PDB file of C-alpha atoms in Angstrom:
ATOM      1  CA  VAL A1281      15.351   1.154   3.926  1.00 92.00           C
ATOM      2  CA  GLN A1282      13.806   4.176   2.673  1.00 96.00           C
ATOM      3  CA  LEU A1283      10.729   4.056   1.523  1.00 97.00           C
ATOM      4  CA  GLN A1284       9.485   7.242  -1.258  1.00 97.00           C
ATOM      5  CA  ALA A1285       5.559   6.834  -1.923  1.00 97.00           C
ATOM      6  CA  SER A1286       4.361   8.722  -5.521  1.00 97.00           C
ATOM      7  CA  GLY A1287       1.481   9.321  -7.168  1.00 98.00           C
ATOM      8  CA  GLY A1288      -2.046  10.855  -5.140  1.00 97.00           C
ATOM      9  CA  GLY A1289      -4.195  13.313  -6.898  1.00 97.00           C
ATOM     10  CA  LEU A1290      -6.743  14.576  -7.239  1.00 98.00           C
ATOM     11  CA  VAL A1291      -9.600  11.889  -8.864  1.00 98.00           C
ATOM     12  CA  GLN A1292     -12.945  12.505 -10.287  1.00 98.00           C
ATOM     13  CA  ALA A1293     -15.546   9.100  -8.765  1.00 98.00           C
ATOM     14  CA  GLY A1294     -14.635   6.260 -10.731  1.00 98.00           C
ATOM     15  CA  GLY A1295     -11.336   7.083 -11.973  1.00 98.00           C
ATOM     16  CA  SER A1296      -8.010   5.581 -11.307  1.00 98.00           C
ATOM     17  CA  LEU A1297      -4.266   6.143 -10.385  1.00 98.00           C
ATOM     18  CA  ARG A1298      -1.396   4.472  -9.781  1.00 98.00           C
ATOM     19  CA  LEU A1299       0.330   5.362  -6.305  1.00 98.00           C
ATOM     20  CA  SER A1300       4.099   4.110  -6.039  1.00 98.00           C
ATOM     21  CA  CYS A1301       6.484   3.474  -3.939  1.00 97.00           C
ATOM     22  CA  ALA A1302      10.049   3.260  -4.226  1.00 97.00           C
ATOM     23  CA  ALA A1303      12.671   2.460  -1.938  1.00 95.00           C
ATOM     24  CA  SER A1304      16.257   2.807  -1.663  1.00 92.00           C
ATOM     25  CA  GLY A1305      19.204   0.957   0.504  1.00 87.00           C
ATOM     26  CA  SER A1306      16.741  -3.556  -0.385  1.00 84.00           C
ATOM     27  CA  THR A1307      15.971  -4.204  -3.582  1.00 84.00           C
ATOM     28  CA  LEU A1308      12.395  -5.371  -1.679  1.00 87.00           C
ATOM     29  CA  ARG A1309      13.100  -8.578  -3.178  1.00 88.00           C
ATOM     30  CA  ASN A1310      12.376  -9.737   1.069  1.00 88.00           C
ATOM     31  CA  TYR A1311      10.096  -8.159   1.830  1.00 93.00           C
ATOM     32  CA  GLY A1312       6.712  -8.413   3.118  1.00 95.00           C
ATOM     33  CA  LEU A1313       5.695  -5.188   1.653  1.00 96.00           C
ATOM     34  CA  GLY A1314       1.232  -3.079   2.857  1.00 97.00           C
ATOM     35  CA  TRP A1315      -0.234  -0.078   1.550  1.00 98.00           C
ATOM     36  CA  PHE A1316      -2.359   1.733   4.484  1.00 98.00           C
ATOM     37  CA  ARG A1317      -4.702   4.563   4.610  1.00 98.00           C
ATOM     38  CA  GLN A1318      -5.176   7.519   6.890  1.00 98.00           C
ATOM     39  CA  VAL A1319      -8.194   9.825   7.046  1.00 97.00           C
ATOM     40  CA  VAL A1320      -7.329  12.606   9.855  1.00 92.00           C
ATOM     41  CA  GLY A1321      -8.997  11.316  13.118  1.00 94.00           C
ATOM     42  CA  LYS A1322      -8.760   7.591  11.964  1.00 96.00           C
ATOM     43  CA  GLU A1323      -6.984   5.100  12.612  1.00 96.00           C
ATOM     44  CA  ARG A1324      -4.465   3.824   9.804  1.00 97.00           C
ATOM     45  CA  GLU A1325      -6.245   1.358   8.031  1.00 97.00           C
ATOM     46  CA  PHE A1326      -5.177  -1.721   6.237  1.00 98.00           C
ATOM     47  CA  VAL A1327      -5.489  -0.891   2.373  1.00 98.00           C
ATOM     48  CA  ALA A1328      -3.399  -4.679   0.110  1.00 98.00           C
ATOM     49  CA  SER A1329      -0.002  -6.439   1.018  1.00 97.00           C
ATOM     50  CA  VAL A1330       1.607  -9.019  -0.528  1.00 94.00           C
ATOM     51  CA  HIS A1331       3.843 -10.862   1.268  1.00 91.00           C
ATOM     52  CA  ARG A1332       7.380 -12.167   0.150  1.00 84.00           C
ATOM     53  CA  SER A1333       7.191 -14.740  -1.517  1.00 76.00           C
ATOM     54  CA  GLY A1334       5.914 -12.329  -4.600  1.00 66.00           C
ATOM     55  CA  GLY A1335       2.790 -14.573  -4.815  1.00 73.00           C
ATOM     56  CA  SER A1336       0.427 -13.885  -2.246  1.00 91.00           C
ATOM     57  CA  THR A1337      -1.818 -10.708  -2.041  1.00 94.00           C
ATOM     58  CA  ARG A1338      -4.478  -9.754   0.308  1.00 95.00           C
ATOM     59  CA  TYR A1339      -6.260  -7.047   0.541  1.00 97.00           C
ATOM     60  CA  ALA A1340      -9.144  -5.315   2.070  1.00 98.00           C
ATOM     61  CA  ASP A1341     -13.371  -5.869   1.944  1.00 98.00           C
ATOM     62  CA  SER A1342     -13.496  -2.166   1.019  1.00 98.00           C
ATOM     63  CA  VAL A1343     -10.930  -1.858  -2.054  1.00 98.00           C
ATOM     64  CA  LYS A1344     -11.263  -6.051  -3.353  1.00 98.00           C
ATOM     65  CA  GLY A1345     -12.286  -6.158  -7.063  1.00 98.00           C
ATOM     66  CA  ARG A1346     -11.424  -2.146  -7.001  1.00 98.00           C
ATOM     67  CA  PHE A1347      -6.770  -2.035  -5.995  1.00 98.00           C
ATOM     68  CA  THR A1348      -4.110  -4.822  -7.113  1.00 98.00           C
ATOM     69  CA  ILE A1349      -0.977  -4.860  -4.615  1.00 97.00           C
ATOM     70  CA  SER A1350       2.748  -5.274  -7.178  1.00 94.00           C
ATOM     71  CA  ARG A1351       6.271  -5.633  -6.931  1.00 93.00           C
ATOM     72  CA  ASP A1352       9.021  -4.677  -9.101  1.00 92.00           C
ATOM     73  CA  ASN A1353      12.197  -6.477  -7.292  1.00 88.00           C
ATOM     74  CA  VAL A1354      14.531  -4.991 -10.274  1.00 90.00           C
ATOM     75  CA  LYS A1355      13.533  -1.292  -9.659  1.00 93.00           C
ATOM     76  CA  ALA A1356      12.871  -2.023  -5.825  1.00 93.00           C
ATOM     77  CA  THR A1357       9.134  -0.628  -6.945  1.00 95.00           C
ATOM     78  CA  MET A1358       5.598  -1.368  -4.954  1.00 95.00           C
ATOM     79  CA  TYR A1359       2.688   0.155  -6.983  1.00 97.00           C
ATOM     80  CA  LEU A1360      -1.078  -0.180  -6.097  1.00 98.00           C
ATOM     81  CA  GLN A1361      -3.443   0.951  -8.840  1.00 98.00           C
ATOM     82  CA  MET A1362      -6.937   1.566  -7.971  1.00 98.00           C
ATOM     83  CA  ASN A1363      -9.509   1.795 -10.137  1.00 98.00           C
ATOM     84  CA  SER A1364     -13.517   2.541 -10.334  1.00 98.00           C
ATOM     85  CA  LEU A1365     -12.351   4.863  -6.991  1.00 98.00           C
ATOM     86  CA  LYS A1366     -14.879   6.402  -4.583  1.00 98.00           C
ATOM     87  CA  PRO A1367     -14.609   9.453  -2.270  1.00 98.00           C
ATOM     88  CA  GLU A1368     -15.030   6.987   1.035  1.00 97.00           C
ATOM     89  CA  ASP A1369     -11.112   6.280  -0.385  1.00 98.00           C
ATOM     90  CA  THR A1370     -10.298  10.406  -0.104  1.00 98.00           C
ATOM     91  CA  ALA A1371      -7.237   9.889   2.683  1.00 98.00           C
ATOM     92  CA  ILE A1372      -3.433  10.039   2.530  1.00 98.00           C
ATOM     93  CA  TYR A1373      -1.878   6.612   1.252  1.00 98.00           C
ATOM     94  CA  TYR A1374       1.455   5.040   3.211  1.00 98.00           C
ATOM     95  CA  CYS A1375       3.259   2.161   1.921  1.00 98.00           C
ATOM     96  CA  ALA A1376       5.264   0.144   4.351  1.00 98.00           C
ATOM     97  CA  ALA A1377       7.758  -3.270   4.436  1.00 96.00           C
ATOM     98  CA  ASP A1378       9.208  -5.643   6.794  1.00 95.00           C
ATOM     99  CA  PRO A1379      12.076  -8.252   6.243  1.00 92.00           C
ATOM    100  CA  ARG A1380      10.180 -10.772   8.564  1.00 92.00           C
ATOM    101  CA  ILE A1381       6.513  -9.890   8.651  1.00 92.00           C
ATOM    102  CA  ILE A1382       4.928 -13.076   8.581  1.00 91.00           C
ATOM    103  CA  TRP A1383       1.222 -13.313   6.640  1.00 89.00           C
ATOM    104  CA  SER A1384      -1.562 -13.383   9.293  1.00 91.00           C
ATOM    105  CA  SER A1385       0.783  -9.685  10.352  1.00 92.00           C
ATOM    106  CA  LEU A1386       0.293  -8.618   7.082  1.00 93.00           C
ATOM    107  CA  PRO A1387      -2.438  -6.008   7.703  1.00 94.00           C
ATOM    108  CA  ASN A1388      -1.519  -5.338  10.878  1.00 96.00           C
ATOM    109  CA  PRO A1389       0.441  -1.710  10.222  1.00 96.00           C
ATOM    110  CA  GLN A1390       2.991  -1.936  13.611  1.00 96.00           C
ATOM    111  CA  ALA A1391       4.163  -5.268  12.456  1.00 96.00           C
ATOM    112  CA  TYR A1392       6.037  -3.439   9.927  1.00 97.00           C
ATOM    113  CA  SER A1393       9.489  -1.332  10.055  1.00 96.00           C
ATOM    114  CA  TYR A1394       9.582   1.052   7.229  1.00 97.00           C
ATOM    115  CA  TRP A1395       7.219   3.704   6.334  1.00 97.00           C
ATOM    116  CA  GLY A1396       7.755   5.423   3.022  1.00 97.00           C
ATOM    117  CA  GLN A1397       6.276   9.826   3.945  1.00 95.00           C
ATOM    118  CA  GLY A1398       2.399   9.108   1.977  1.00 94.00           C
ATOM    119  CA  THR A1399       0.553  10.200  -0.290  1.00 98.00           C
ATOM    120  CA  LEU A1400      -2.641  12.619  -0.925  1.00 98.00           C
ATOM    121  CA  VAL A1401      -5.651  10.931  -2.494  1.00 98.00           C
ATOM    122  CA  THR A1402      -8.328  12.688  -3.223  1.00 98.00           C
ATOM    123  CA  VAL A1403     -11.538  11.633  -4.682  1.00 98.00           C
ATOM    124  CA  SER A1404     -14.419  13.828  -5.786  1.00 97.00           C
ATOM    125  CA  SER A1405     -17.731  13.092  -6.119  1.00 94.00           C
TER     126      SER A1405
END
């Protein structure tokens, strides 16, 4: 499975962006999916995930109520809708997928087998 993230860019605080992560080699239908972010010099941080069953999502407290993760199994694409962006959301955002990940491991980046290349999100104040 190869993942291709896109949709990053420069946005003012309070604005919105939608990240996409397109998969090739699989429909992602039975994959647990996640979004993570990383700032230079810091560890990769969990943002959001959706269980392979499709319906169950979880979010980091810092983005809860502002970000929404979703998936389109037909298009083999996952999304991260980001609203009310803050300067502290500035980071490189990565998508990830794994066919065997369990619910409790979704926030753990080491539990994912497949990663996209990352897309930069910059939020100006």
